[in-house]
């Protein structure tokens, strides 16, 4: 009975986090500026399942839709040697905080290497790391210039990365919009005028759009 109740609680936590993920992240792109550079990041609906740390027989989109609608059932999630309950519990602590990290102070880590995978970048608020990669097609070419959130790590990403940089600006836009127009985070020592040239080319603030 305790195991079933644990799974019900996990399903409820996942659903609450999925609704925040959909409301604040899915359907948007985010421009992260750091070290005089910038990268574009997408939080995809189909990537949510992997962030939870649970195992399931559901495909990624079915899992996400059930989580958002609150119909994810306890018998649709399970744990294994690859997805242990303890790891899931650690990830769930941070899952609802993902949306908040795109509007607050954070660091960008570069070239993160774990025991099982390598990531080109990762964002961290010191409590957890969201690992990012660009996807390749069958021929090995990058499908897009945008980075995709692939993994949530409850560990010290600094020790496993080759570089760490303070994020100075974060801007957002909807997927179908040509320019970034909303400033969601700005370091107190920076301004929109301090955007590096390549990032500035991607930005049109709302007041500029009307002129």
CSV table of C-alpha atoms in Angstrom, one decimal, residues 109 113 156-162:
chain,number,residue,atom,x,y,z
A,109,UNK,CA,28.2,25.6,-17.7
A,113,UNK,CA,30.8,15.3,-19.0
A,156,UNK,CA,27.5,19.5,-8.8
A,157,UNK,CA,27.7,20.5,-12.5
A,158,UNK,CA,30.6,22.9,-11.9
A,159,UNK,CA,33.0,20.0,-11.1
A,160,UNK,CA,32.0,18.2,-14.3
A,161,UNK,CA,32.2,21.2,-16.7
A,162,UNK,CA,35.1,22.9,-18.4
